[in-house]
Amino acid sequence: MRQEVLLGVSDTRRTQYFMQAAKQAGLAPLFWEWGNWQEKIKESAQTGIVMKIDPPRWNSCDLIELDSLVRDYKKQLDELAYAADKYDIQFWNHPSAIEALLDKAKCKETLRSLRLPVTEPVTENAVQDTGQLLEAMQSRGVYQVFIKPVNGSGAAGVSAFRWQKGSGRMALYTCTLHQPGKGLVNTKRLRYFSDSSQIISFLDRLLEMECVIERWYAKDEYQGYSYDMRAVVQDGRMDYLLARLSKGPITNLQLNNRPLDMESLGLSSAVLDEMEEVCLKAMEPFPGLLGAGIDILLEKGSRKPRIIEMNGQGDLIYHDIFHKNKIYRRQAEFMKRMGEKYE
């Protein structure tokens, strides 16, 4: 039998509800904190391990620190991948698979190479200021875009930008602010700006970071709300699908947007089947990826699905943990089977 291990942060709902699910599955997993896993792994070298990796906690809200934080995280994931053979570790989501999904641009390019429907980039080249952004938008005839830091998470830095070429009017939705002495800060509250000079100043700062520029698609609507969905795909099937309703363009639930069970949308079986097929195919090019949170939209009118992004640790859904805790129960049951196969 292998020893199950959760690597993460102790005082989080991720840890609490996964451990609850593991107990219900008859498991007694060890818990290792980020920061001391190297010592713990040496202690368990002779037993064999089945490990789930949860993300570390980043206390900074300063966007300029995102790249260094992600670099450090990738380094630790590389160390875990290296340790897999030496210490006989099997993973729920291999560290290399988690790392592959951290870079939004590279992940999206992988999906595009397979001709999967995704939110399309406006430019393949780096955009470093607002002038270059407007040139790229004009050359493509695209006048509303999403701008996302390549290494962002939790809507940090995500901005929806609209430009009326004829009048020069601009509109910006973002939960990021520039604070003197601090730089760009993630406030976790959506704001709207219409002053062009203020928007240009903000975008110039944001585009100093490496960003993804994508077409802003009109999303399907429900009772006056636009919505997209978080799909949780695990072990070869779609385990959970939750709609995220918003009056604005950014739907992350931590921005006080509204979750809704998919059944309430009344989508046809054909649409649901197509979404599931797209999500399952999106998992295939990432070896060692057993579970992922996939953000997906339906285009307004056609209801054509498009993948917005993928997250190798996008399994925390409050709508689920406070009800059936289905996602973590499935993970625990799979890890139990992995452990039982060990001889």
Coordinates of C-alpha atoms in Angstrom, one line a residue:
M1 CA 0.0 0.0 0.0
R2 CA 1.2 3.5 -0.8
Q3 CA 0.9 6.3 1.7
E4 CA -1.5 9.1 0.6
V5 CA -0.1 12.6 1.0
L6 CA -1.6 16.1 0.6
L7 CA 0.9 18.9 0.0
G8 CA -0.6 22.3 0.6
V9 CA -1.5 24.9 3.1
S10 CA -3.0 23.8 6.5
D11 CA -5.7 26.4 7.3
T12 CA -7.6 26.4 4.0
R13 CA -10.9 25.0 2.8
R14 CA -9.0 23.0 0.1
T15 CA -7.2 21.1 2.9
Q16 CA -10.2 20.9 5.2
Y17 CA -12.6 19.4 2.6
F18 CA -10.1 17.2 0.9
M19 CA -9.2 15.6 4.2
Q20 CA -12.9 15.2 5.0
A21 CA -13.4 13.4 1.7
A22 CA -10.3 11.3 2.3
K23 CA -11.6 10.2 5.6
Q24 CA -15.0 9.2 4.1
A25 CA -13.0 7.1 1.6
G26 CA -11.3 5.2 4.4
L27 CA -8.0 7.0 4.0
A28 CA -5.7 8.6 6.5
P29 CA -3.5 10.9 4.4
L30 CA -0.4 12.7 5.7
F31 CA -0.5 16.5 5.4
W32 CA 2.7 18.3 4.4
E33 CA 3.1 22.0 4.4
W34 CA 4.9 23.9 1.6
G35 CA 8.3 24.8 3.0
N36 CA 9.1 21.5 4.7
W37 CA 8.1 18.9 2.1
Q38 CA 11.8 18.1 1.3
E39 CA 12.4 16.8 4.8
K40 CA 9.0 15.0 4.9
I41 CA 9.7 13.2 1.7
K42 CA 13.0 11.8 2.9
E43 CA 11.2 10.3 6.0
S44 CA 8.7 8.5 3.7
A45 CA 11.3 7.3 1.2
Q46 CA 10.7 3.6 1.9
T47 CA 6.9 3.5 1.8
G48 CA 5.9 4.8 -1.6
I49 CA 3.6 7.8 -1.9
V50 CA 0.5 8.9 -3.7
M51 CA 0.5 12.7 -3.6
K52 CA -1.9 15.5 -4.4
I53 CA -0.4 18.9 -4.8
D54 CA -2.4 22.0 -3.8
P55 CA -1.1 25.5 -4.6
P56 CA 1.0 27.4 -2.1
R57 CA -0.3 30.6 -0.5
W58 CA 0.8 33.9 -2.0
N59 CA 0.2 36.7 0.4
S60 CA 1.3 39.5 -1.9
C61 CA -1.3 41.4 -4.0
D62 CA 1.4 43.3 -5.9
L63 CA 1.3 42.2 -9.6
I64 CA 4.9 43.0 -10.1
E65 CA 5.8 40.1 -7.8
L66 CA 3.7 37.6 -9.8
D67 CA 6.5 36.5 -12.1
S68 CA 9.0 35.8 -9.3
L69 CA 6.4 34.0 -7.2
V70 CA 5.5 31.7 -10.2
R71 CA 9.2 31.1 -11.0
D72 CA 9.7 29.9 -7.4
Y73 CA 6.6 27.7 -7.6
K74 CA 7.8 26.2 -10.9
K75 CA 11.2 25.5 -9.3
Q76 CA 9.5 23.6 -6.5
L77 CA 7.4 21.7 -9.0
D78 CA 10.6 20.7 -10.9
E79 CA 12.1 19.4 -7.7
L80 CA 9.0 17.4 -7.0
A81 CA 9.1 15.9 -10.5
Y82 CA 12.8 15.0 -10.0
A83 CA 12.0 13.4 -6.7
A84 CA 9.2 11.2 -8.2
D85 CA 11.5 8.3 -9.3
K86 CA 13.9 8.6 -6.4
Y87 CA 11.2 8.5 -3.8
D88 CA 8.7 6.3 -5.6
I89 CA 5.9 8.9 -5.9
Q90 CA 2.7 8.7 -7.9
F91 CA 0.8 12.0 -8.3
W92 CA -2.8 13.1 -8.7
N93 CA -1.6 15.6 -11.4
H94 CA 2.1 15.3 -12.1
P95 CA 4.1 18.4 -11.2
S96 CA 5.1 18.8 -14.9
A97 CA 1.4 18.9 -15.9
I98 CA 0.6 21.5 -13.3
E99 CA 3.5 23.6 -14.5
A100 CA 2.4 23.2 -18.2
L101 CA -0.9 24.9 -17.4
L102 CA 0.6 27.8 -15.4
D103 CA 1.7 29.6 -18.5
K104 CA -1.6 30.8 -20.1
A105 CA 0.0 31.6 -23.5
K106 CA 1.8 28.3 -23.9
C107 CA -1.2 26.3 -22.7
K108 CA -3.5 28.1 -25.1
E109 CA -1.0 27.6 -28.0
T110 CA -1.0 23.8 -27.3
L111 CA -4.8 23.7 -27.5
R112 CA -4.8 25.8 -30.7
S113 CA -2.3 23.4 -32.3
L114 CA -4.9 20.6 -31.8
R115 CA -7.6 22.9 -33.5
L116 CA -9.6 23.0 -30.3
P117 CA -11.9 26.0 -30.0
V118 CA -10.4 28.6 -27.7
T119 CA -10.6 32.4 -27.1
E120 CA -8.3 33.5 -29.9
P121 CA -5.3 35.8 -29.5
V122 CA -5.3 39.2 -31.1
T123 CA -1.6 39.2 -31.7
E124 CA 1.2 36.6 -31.7
N125 CA 3.8 39.3 -30.8
A126 CA 4.5 40.9 -27.5
V127 CA 2.6 44.1 -26.9
Q128 CA 4.5 46.5 -24.6
D129 CA 2.3 49.6 -24.4
T130 CA -1.1 51.0 -25.3
G131 CA 0.0 52.3 -28.7
Q132 CA 1.1 48.8 -29.8
L133 CA -2.1 47.4 -28.4
L134 CA -4.3 49.7 -30.4
E135 CA -2.3 49.0 -33.5
A136 CA -2.8 45.3 -33.1
M137 CA -6.5 45.7 -32.4
Q138 CA -6.9 47.9 -35.5
S139 CA -5.0 45.5 -37.8
R140 CA -7.3 42.7 -36.8
G141 CA -10.5 44.7 -36.7
V142 CA -11.0 43.7 -33.1
Y143 CA -12.1 46.5 -30.8
Q144 CA -12.7 44.7 -27.5
V145 CA -10.2 42.4 -25.9
F146 CA -9.2 40.7 -22.7
I147 CA -5.7 41.4 -21.3
K148 CA -4.3 38.8 -18.9
P149 CA -0.8 38.5 -17.3
V150 CA 0.7 35.2 -18.5
N151 CA 1.3 34.1 -14.9
G152 CA -1.8 35.5 -13.3
S153 CA -4.4 33.7 -11.2
G154 CA -7.6 34.6 -9.3
A155 CA -8.4 37.4 -11.9
A156 CA -5.2 39.2 -10.9
G157 CA -4.5 41.8 -13.6
V158 CA -7.3 40.5 -15.8
S159 CA -8.7 43.5 -17.7
A160 CA -11.5 43.8 -20.3
F161 CA -10.8 46.7 -22.6
R162 CA -13.1 48.3 -25.3
W163 CA -12.1 50.9 -27.8
Q164 CA -14.3 52.9 -30.2
K165 CA -11.9 53.7 -33.0
G166 CA -14.0 56.5 -34.5
S167 CA -14.7 58.5 -31.4
G168 CA -11.6 57.4 -29.4
R169 CA -13.8 56.4 -26.5
M170 CA -12.4 53.8 -24.2
A171 CA -13.8 51.5 -21.4
L172 CA -11.9 49.3 -19.0
Y173 CA -13.1 46.7 -16.5
T174 CA -10.5 45.4 -14.0
C175 CA -10.0 44.5 -10.4
T176 CA -6.5 45.9 -10.5
L177 CA -5.5 49.5 -9.4
H178 CA -2.3 51.4 -9.6
Q179 CA -1.3 52.5 -6.1
P180 CA 1.5 55.1 -5.7
G181 CA 4.6 53.5 -4.1
K182 CA 3.2 50.0 -4.7
G183 CA 2.5 49.6 -8.4
L184 CA -0.3 47.5 -9.7
V185 CA -2.3 45.9 -6.9
N186 CA -5.0 43.2 -7.1
T187 CA -8.0 44.6 -5.2
K188 CA -10.4 41.7 -5.7
R189 CA -13.2 44.1 -6.6
L190 CA -14.3 44.9 -10.2
R191 CA -14.0 48.5 -11.2
Y192 CA -15.0 50.4 -14.3
F193 CA -13.0 53.3 -15.9
S194 CA -14.0 55.5 -18.9
D195 CA -11.4 58.2 -18.7
S196 CA -9.0 57.6 -21.7
S197 CA -5.9 59.1 -20.2
Q198 CA -6.4 57.1 -17.0
I199 CA -7.0 53.9 -19.0
I200 CA -3.9 54.5 -21.2
S201 CA -1.7 55.1 -18.1
F202 CA -3.0 51.9 -16.5
L203 CA -2.6 49.8 -19.6
D204 CA 1.0 51.1 -20.2
R205 CA 1.9 49.8 -16.7
L206 CA 0.0 46.5 -17.1
L207 CA 1.6 45.8 -20.5
E208 CA 5.1 46.1 -19.0
M209 CA 4.3 42.6 -17.8
E210 CA 4.1 39.7 -20.3
C211 CA 0.4 39.5 -21.1
V212 CA -2.0 37.5 -23.3
I213 CA -4.2 39.6 -25.5
E214 CA -7.4 37.8 -26.5
R215 CA -10.6 38.6 -28.4
W216 CA -13.5 39.5 -26.0
Y217 CA -16.4 37.3 -27.1
A218 CA -20.0 38.1 -26.4
K219 CA -21.2 35.4 -24.0
D220 CA -24.5 33.5 -23.9
E221 CA -27.0 35.1 -21.4
Y222 CA -29.4 34.0 -18.8
Q223 CA -32.0 36.3 -17.3
G224 CA -30.0 39.4 -18.1
Y225 CA -26.7 38.0 -16.9
S226 CA -23.8 36.9 -19.2
Y227 CA -22.2 33.7 -18.1
D228 CA -19.3 31.3 -18.6
M229 CA -18.6 28.0 -16.9
R230 CA -16.1 26.2 -14.8
A231 CA -15.9 22.6 -15.8
V232 CA -14.0 20.2 -13.5
V233 CA -12.7 17.2 -15.5
Q234 CA -11.3 14.3 -13.5
D235 CA -10.1 10.8 -14.5
G236 CA -11.5 10.9 -18.0
R237 CA -14.9 12.5 -17.4
M238 CA -16.6 15.8 -16.6
D239 CA -17.3 15.6 -12.9
Y240 CA -18.7 19.1 -12.3
L241 CA -20.1 22.0 -14.3
L242 CA -21.0 25.3 -12.7
A243 CA -22.2 28.5 -14.4
R244 CA -20.8 31.8 -13.3
L245 CA -23.2 34.7 -13.9
S246 CA -22.2 38.3 -14.0
K247 CA -23.4 41.8 -15.0
G248 CA -19.9 42.6 -16.1
P249 CA -17.4 40.9 -18.4
I250 CA -15.3 39.2 -15.6
T251 CA -17.1 36.3 -14.0
N252 CA -14.7 35.0 -11.3
L253 CA -16.9 34.1 -8.3
Q254 CA -14.6 35.8 -5.8
L255 CA -15.7 39.1 -7.3
N256 CA -19.2 38.5 -5.9
N257 CA -20.6 37.0 -9.1
R258 CA -23.4 34.5 -9.0
P259 CA -23.0 30.7 -9.2
L260 CA -25.8 28.7 -10.9
D261 CA -26.4 25.0 -11.3
M262 CA -26.1 24.1 -15.0
E263 CA -29.6 22.4 -15.0
S264 CA -31.1 25.9 -14.5
L265 CA -29.7 27.1 -17.9
G266 CA -31.8 24.5 -19.8
L267 CA -29.0 23.8 -22.3
S268 CA -29.6 21.1 -24.9
S269 CA -27.9 17.7 -24.6
A270 CA -26.1 18.5 -27.9
V271 CA -24.5 21.7 -26.4
L272 CA -23.6 19.8 -23.2
D273 CA -22.1 16.9 -25.1
E274 CA -20.0 19.3 -27.3
M275 CA -18.7 21.1 -24.2
E276 CA -17.7 17.8 -22.6
E277 CA -16.0 16.6 -25.8
V278 CA -14.0 19.8 -26.0
C279 CA -12.9 19.6 -22.4
L280 CA -11.9 16.0 -22.5
K281 CA -9.8 16.6 -25.7
A282 CA -8.2 19.5 -23.9
M283 CA -6.7 17.2 -21.3
E284 CA -5.0 14.9 -23.8
P285 CA -1.9 16.9 -24.7
F286 CA -0.8 17.2 -21.0
P287 CA 0.7 13.9 -19.7
G288 CA 0.1 13.2 -16.1
L289 CA -2.9 15.6 -15.9
L290 CA -5.7 13.6 -14.2
G291 CA -7.9 16.6 -13.2
A292 CA -8.3 20.2 -14.2
G293 CA -10.6 23.2 -13.9
I294 CA -11.5 24.4 -17.4
D295 CA -13.1 27.8 -17.9
I296 CA -15.3 27.7 -21.0
L297 CA -17.8 30.1 -22.6
L298 CA -20.7 29.7 -25.0
E299 CA -20.7 32.3 -27.8
K300 CA -23.9 34.5 -27.8
G301 CA -26.3 33.3 -30.5
S302 CA -24.5 30.2 -31.7
R303 CA -23.6 28.7 -28.3
K304 CA -20.4 27.5 -29.7
P305 CA -18.0 26.5 -26.8
R306 CA -14.6 28.1 -26.5
I307 CA -12.0 27.3 -23.8
I308 CA -10.9 30.5 -21.9
E309 CA -8.2 28.8 -19.9
M310 CA -7.2 25.7 -18.0
N311 CA -6.0 25.4 -14.4
G312 CA -4.3 22.2 -13.1
Q313 CA -5.4 23.2 -9.5
G314 CA -8.8 24.6 -10.3
D315 CA -10.8 22.1 -8.2
L316 CA -12.0 24.3 -5.3
I317 CA -15.7 25.0 -6.0
Y318 CA -17.5 26.3 -2.9
H319 CA -20.8 25.3 -4.5
D320 CA -19.6 21.7 -4.3
I321 CA -17.7 21.5 -1.0
F322 CA -20.6 23.0 0.9
H323 CA -23.0 20.4 -0.6
K324 CA -21.8 17.0 -1.7
N325 CA -18.1 17.6 -1.9
K326 CA -18.2 15.4 -5.0
I327 CA -14.9 16.7 -6.6
Y328 CA -12.7 15.9 -3.6
R329 CA -14.5 12.6 -3.0
R330 CA -13.7 11.5 -6.5
Q331 CA -10.0 12.4 -6.0
A332 CA -9.8 10.6 -2.8
E333 CA -11.4 7.4 -4.2
F334 CA -9.0 7.5 -7.2
M335 CA -5.9 8.0 -4.9
K336 CA -7.1 5.1 -2.8
R337 CA -7.2 2.9 -6.0
M338 CA -3.7 4.1 -6.9
G339 CA -2.4 3.1 -3.5
E340 CA -4.0 -0.3 -3.5
K341 CA -2.3 -1.2 -6.8
Y342 CA 1.1 -0.8 -5.2
E343 CA 2.9 -4.0 -4.3

